[in-house]
XYZ file of C-alpha atoms in Angstrom:
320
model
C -42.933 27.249 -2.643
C -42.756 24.708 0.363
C -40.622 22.569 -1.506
C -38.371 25.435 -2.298
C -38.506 26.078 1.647
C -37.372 22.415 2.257
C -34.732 22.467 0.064
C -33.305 25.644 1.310
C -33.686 23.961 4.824
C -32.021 20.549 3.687
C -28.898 22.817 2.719
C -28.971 24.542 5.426
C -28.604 21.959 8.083
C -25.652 20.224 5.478
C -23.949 23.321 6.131
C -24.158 23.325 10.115
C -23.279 19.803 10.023
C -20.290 19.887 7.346
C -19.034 23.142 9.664
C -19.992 21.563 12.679
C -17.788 18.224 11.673
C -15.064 20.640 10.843
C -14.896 22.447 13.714
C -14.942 19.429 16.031
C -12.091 18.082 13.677
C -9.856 21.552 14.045
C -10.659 20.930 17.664
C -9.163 17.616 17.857
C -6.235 18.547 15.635
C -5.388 21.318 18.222
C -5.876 18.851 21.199
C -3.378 16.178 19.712
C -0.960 18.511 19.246
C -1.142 19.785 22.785
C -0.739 16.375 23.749
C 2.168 15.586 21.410
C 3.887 19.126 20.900
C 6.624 19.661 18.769
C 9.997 18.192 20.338
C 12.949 19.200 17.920
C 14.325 21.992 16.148
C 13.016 23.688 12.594
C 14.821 24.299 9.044
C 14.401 25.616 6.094
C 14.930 23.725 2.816
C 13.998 24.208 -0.974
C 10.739 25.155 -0.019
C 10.052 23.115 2.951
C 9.943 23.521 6.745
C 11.562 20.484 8.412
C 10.567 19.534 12.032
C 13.756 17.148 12.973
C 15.503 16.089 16.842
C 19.171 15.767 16.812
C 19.990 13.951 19.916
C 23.407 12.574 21.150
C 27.160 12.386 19.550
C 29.461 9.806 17.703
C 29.014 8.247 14.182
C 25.850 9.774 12.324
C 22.249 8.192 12.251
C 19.436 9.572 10.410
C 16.261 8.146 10.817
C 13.365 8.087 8.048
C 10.000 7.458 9.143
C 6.682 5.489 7.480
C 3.632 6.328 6.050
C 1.247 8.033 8.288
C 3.728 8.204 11.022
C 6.649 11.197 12.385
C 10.086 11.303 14.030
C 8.516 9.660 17.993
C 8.095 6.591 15.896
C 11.387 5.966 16.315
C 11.528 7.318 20.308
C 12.944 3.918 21.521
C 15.487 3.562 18.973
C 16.822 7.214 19.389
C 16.831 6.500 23.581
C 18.996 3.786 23.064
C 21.104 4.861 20.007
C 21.693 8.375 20.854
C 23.820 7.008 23.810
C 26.875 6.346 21.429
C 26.000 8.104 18.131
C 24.632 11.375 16.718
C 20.661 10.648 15.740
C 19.089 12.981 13.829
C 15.119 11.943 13.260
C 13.189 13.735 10.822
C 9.501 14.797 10.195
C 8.519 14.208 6.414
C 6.430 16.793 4.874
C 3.302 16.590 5.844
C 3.771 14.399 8.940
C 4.291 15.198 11.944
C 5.215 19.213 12.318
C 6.999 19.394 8.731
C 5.285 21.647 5.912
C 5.590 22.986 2.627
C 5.332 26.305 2.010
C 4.203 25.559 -1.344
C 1.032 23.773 -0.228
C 1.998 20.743 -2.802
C 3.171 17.772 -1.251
C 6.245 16.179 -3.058
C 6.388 13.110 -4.653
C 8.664 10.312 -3.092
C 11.802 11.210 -4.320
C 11.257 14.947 -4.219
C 11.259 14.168 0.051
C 14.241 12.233 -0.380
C 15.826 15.108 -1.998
C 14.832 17.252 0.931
C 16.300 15.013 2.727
C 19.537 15.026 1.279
C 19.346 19.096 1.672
C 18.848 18.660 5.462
C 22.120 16.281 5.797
C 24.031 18.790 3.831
C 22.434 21.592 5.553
C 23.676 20.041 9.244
C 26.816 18.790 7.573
C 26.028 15.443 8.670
C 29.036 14.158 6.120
C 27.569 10.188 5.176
C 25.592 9.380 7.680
C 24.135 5.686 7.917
C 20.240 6.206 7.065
C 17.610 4.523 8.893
C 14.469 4.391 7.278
C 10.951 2.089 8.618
C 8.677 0.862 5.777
C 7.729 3.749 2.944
C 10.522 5.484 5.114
C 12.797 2.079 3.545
C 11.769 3.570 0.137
C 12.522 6.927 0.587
C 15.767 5.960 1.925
C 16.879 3.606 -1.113
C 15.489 6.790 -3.394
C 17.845 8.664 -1.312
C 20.766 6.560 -1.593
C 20.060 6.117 -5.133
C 20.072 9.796 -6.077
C 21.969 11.208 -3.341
C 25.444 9.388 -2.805
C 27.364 11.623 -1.076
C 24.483 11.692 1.293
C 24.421 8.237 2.552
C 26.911 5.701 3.601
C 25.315 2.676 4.090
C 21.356 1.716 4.771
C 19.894 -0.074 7.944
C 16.079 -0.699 6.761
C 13.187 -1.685 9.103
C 10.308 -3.661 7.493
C 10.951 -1.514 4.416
C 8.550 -1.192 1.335
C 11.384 -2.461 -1.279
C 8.935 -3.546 -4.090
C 5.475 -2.777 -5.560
C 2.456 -3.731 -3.396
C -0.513 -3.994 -5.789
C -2.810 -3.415 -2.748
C -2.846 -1.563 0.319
C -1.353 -2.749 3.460
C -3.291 -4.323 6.107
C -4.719 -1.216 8.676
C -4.068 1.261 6.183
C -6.595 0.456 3.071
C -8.467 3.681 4.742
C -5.590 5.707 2.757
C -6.095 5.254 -0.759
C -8.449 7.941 -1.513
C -7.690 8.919 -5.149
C -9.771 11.654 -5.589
C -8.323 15.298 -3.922
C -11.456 16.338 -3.426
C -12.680 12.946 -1.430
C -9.644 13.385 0.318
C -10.261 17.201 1.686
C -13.548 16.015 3.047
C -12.601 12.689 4.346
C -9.835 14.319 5.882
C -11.695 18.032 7.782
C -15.001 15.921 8.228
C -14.327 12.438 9.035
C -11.095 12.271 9.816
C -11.486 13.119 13.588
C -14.789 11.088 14.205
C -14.604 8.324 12.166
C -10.974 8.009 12.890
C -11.062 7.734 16.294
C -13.491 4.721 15.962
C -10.786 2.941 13.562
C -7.514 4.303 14.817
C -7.348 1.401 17.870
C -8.047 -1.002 14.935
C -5.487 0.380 12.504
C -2.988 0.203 15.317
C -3.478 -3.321 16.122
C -2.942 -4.153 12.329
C 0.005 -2.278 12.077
C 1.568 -4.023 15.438
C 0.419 -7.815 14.694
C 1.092 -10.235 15.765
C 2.475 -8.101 18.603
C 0.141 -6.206 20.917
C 0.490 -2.586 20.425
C 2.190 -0.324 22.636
C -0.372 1.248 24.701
C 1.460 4.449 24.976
C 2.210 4.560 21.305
C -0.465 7.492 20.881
C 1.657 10.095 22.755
C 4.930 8.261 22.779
C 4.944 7.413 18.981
C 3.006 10.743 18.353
C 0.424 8.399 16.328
C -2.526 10.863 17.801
C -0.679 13.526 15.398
C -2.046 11.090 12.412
C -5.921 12.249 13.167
C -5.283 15.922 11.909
C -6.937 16.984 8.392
C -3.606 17.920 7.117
C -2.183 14.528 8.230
C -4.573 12.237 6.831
C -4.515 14.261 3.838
C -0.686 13.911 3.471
C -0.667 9.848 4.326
C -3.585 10.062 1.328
C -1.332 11.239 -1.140
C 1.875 9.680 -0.024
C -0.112 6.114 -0.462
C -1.286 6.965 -3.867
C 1.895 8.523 -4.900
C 3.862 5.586 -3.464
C 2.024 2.884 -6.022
C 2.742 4.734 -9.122
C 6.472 5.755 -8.287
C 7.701 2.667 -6.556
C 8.106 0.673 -9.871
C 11.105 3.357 -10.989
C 13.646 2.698 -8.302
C 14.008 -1.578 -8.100
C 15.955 -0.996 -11.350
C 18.670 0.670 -9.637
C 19.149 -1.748 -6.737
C 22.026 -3.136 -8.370
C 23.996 0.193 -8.508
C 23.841 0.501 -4.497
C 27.200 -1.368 -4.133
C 27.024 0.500 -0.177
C 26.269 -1.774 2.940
C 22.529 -2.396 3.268
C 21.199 -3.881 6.111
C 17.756 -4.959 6.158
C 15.724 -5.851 9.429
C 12.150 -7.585 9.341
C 9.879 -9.301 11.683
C 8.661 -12.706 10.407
C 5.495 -12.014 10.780
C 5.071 -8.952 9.614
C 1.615 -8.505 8.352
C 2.002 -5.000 6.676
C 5.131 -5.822 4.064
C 6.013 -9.807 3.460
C 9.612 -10.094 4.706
C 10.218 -12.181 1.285
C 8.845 -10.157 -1.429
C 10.429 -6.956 0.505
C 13.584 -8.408 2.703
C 14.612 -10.942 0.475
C 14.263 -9.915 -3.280
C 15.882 -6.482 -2.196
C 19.018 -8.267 -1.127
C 19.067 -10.358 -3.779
C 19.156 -7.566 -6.108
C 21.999 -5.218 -3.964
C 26.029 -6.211 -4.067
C 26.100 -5.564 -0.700
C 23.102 -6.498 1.124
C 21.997 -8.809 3.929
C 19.279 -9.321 5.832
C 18.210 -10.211 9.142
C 14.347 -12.125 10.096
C 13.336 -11.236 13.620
C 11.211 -14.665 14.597
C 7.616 -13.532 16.113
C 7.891 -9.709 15.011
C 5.674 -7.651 13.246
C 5.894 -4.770 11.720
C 6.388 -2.487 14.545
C 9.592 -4.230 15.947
C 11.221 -0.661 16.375
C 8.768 -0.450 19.064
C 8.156 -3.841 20.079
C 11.505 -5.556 20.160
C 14.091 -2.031 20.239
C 17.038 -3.382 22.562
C 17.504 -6.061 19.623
C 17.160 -3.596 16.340
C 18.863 -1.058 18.071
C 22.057 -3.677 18.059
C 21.220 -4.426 14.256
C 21.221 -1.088 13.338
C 25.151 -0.653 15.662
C 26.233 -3.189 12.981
C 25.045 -1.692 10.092
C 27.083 2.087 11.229
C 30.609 -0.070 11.825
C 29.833 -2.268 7.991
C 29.548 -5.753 10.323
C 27.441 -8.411 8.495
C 24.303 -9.846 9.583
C 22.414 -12.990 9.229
C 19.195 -14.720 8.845
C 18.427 -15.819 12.228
């Protein structure tokens, strides 16, 4: 009988706690997001609600962002770019303030094709695609399957090849298991998170210090809600498995490709992911930032922003 008592007790206080960590989590989710509110416009696509900014006027830029991140990763580049051309920056699904109204989160190329729906959708024409590490993949994916969606690529620190393990400051991620990742995500993710989010940020900016503002200029707070972590969770599982499929095709992609990496990147090896992918395009060349990680979007913005000016009027650029 007492042990029956104590074992109705034990479960008991598991379920205050596990609601109690949830709540606290839903908390923080809401008080990130009233920190970092939405910012752009919404549309409807195949199934998908897309959270995108469309800033400026002149030649067309679309920017793609990276795993675990959403459009303000790319606020310094769209300041400076959106003086002379048209950027539109886009939420993925599952990042930032995109969703599906499905509940599934798509596979790689299934966002690229969303993608290509939204530049059709805003009759963007060919717009030159920016895209910053797994946002690099998704934009070759979209390139690859979408042609009359993209006229030439400018990448930054893009994930070009198969990385056999995760990246430094994001090995939290891979979390295989849905139902791991559902309770990693609405009981840990806001209090363990928080202890390792200054951490994972300094991984992701080395060498470089990281911005200090990045959490509300960058939106990286948005990155501590259940649905967020969940997302970057099955993106980085997804991404393993379906990366292998598109290297094939590089040598198709006969449009100008641009690729921009920091030297000392410590996320994605500018060799294994700058130069084999131009190696394996027609029309590819790539430019080595000397002391950059792989935040240089942030970091160093004056100098990709020029980079990226190239890549929309087809100008070459070189190792430096």
């Amino acid at each position: 009988m007492i042990i029956g008592w104590v074992v109705v007790a034990v479960i008991g206080a598991l379920v205050l706690l596990s609601a109690g960590l949830m709540f606290f989590t839903l908390l923080a989710a809401r008080y990130a997001e009233k920190l970092v509110p939405p910012i752009g416009t919404f549309v409807d696509v195949d199934g998908a609600r897309l959270h995108f900014v469309d800033r400026g006027a002149g030649p067309v830029i679309v920017m793609v962002h990276g795993l675990a991140g959403n459009l303000r990763n790319f606020y310094a580049l769209i300041e400076r770019l959106s003086v002379d051309h048209r950027v539109v920056a886009v939420d993925r699904p599952g990042c930032g303030y995109s969703t599906m109204r499905s509940g599934e989160h798509p596979s790689m190329r299934a966002q690229a094709a969303l993608i290509a729906q939204l530049i059709r959708k805003l009759h963007l024409g060919q717009p030159t695609v920016v895209g910053h590490s797994m946002g690099g993949a998704l934009s070759l994916a979209l390139a690859i399957d979408h042609p009359d969606c993209v006229r030439a690529l400018a990448l930054i620190a893009p994930l070009s090849n198969v990385e056999r393990a995760p990246p430094n400051g994001l090995k939290i991620l891979r979390i295989k298991s849905p139902l791991v990742q559902w309770m990693v995500a609405w009981m840990f993710s806001a209090p363990i998170g928080k202890l390792i989010h200054r951490e994972s940020l300094k991984a992701v900016f080395a060498p470089e210090a990281a911005v200090e503002s990045f959490d509300t200029s960058g939106g990286a707070v948005l990155g501590l809600r259940p649905w967020a972590f969940s997302a970057a969770c099955k993106d980085m599982v997804a991404i393993s498995r379906e990366m292998a499929a598109i290297p094939p095709s590089y040598p198709t992609l006969t449009i100008p490709v641009s690729v921009i990496f920091g030297r000392q990147d410590a996320v994605l090896n500018h060799e294994t992911h700058g130069e084999q992918l131009v190696a394996a395009l027609p029309n590819g060349n790539l430019h080595v930032m000397e002391g950059g990680g792989h935040m240089i979007l942030v970091t160093q913005p004056d100098h990709v922003a020029d980079l990226i000016r190239q890549s929309t009027h087809h100008r070459s650029t070189s190792s430096a």
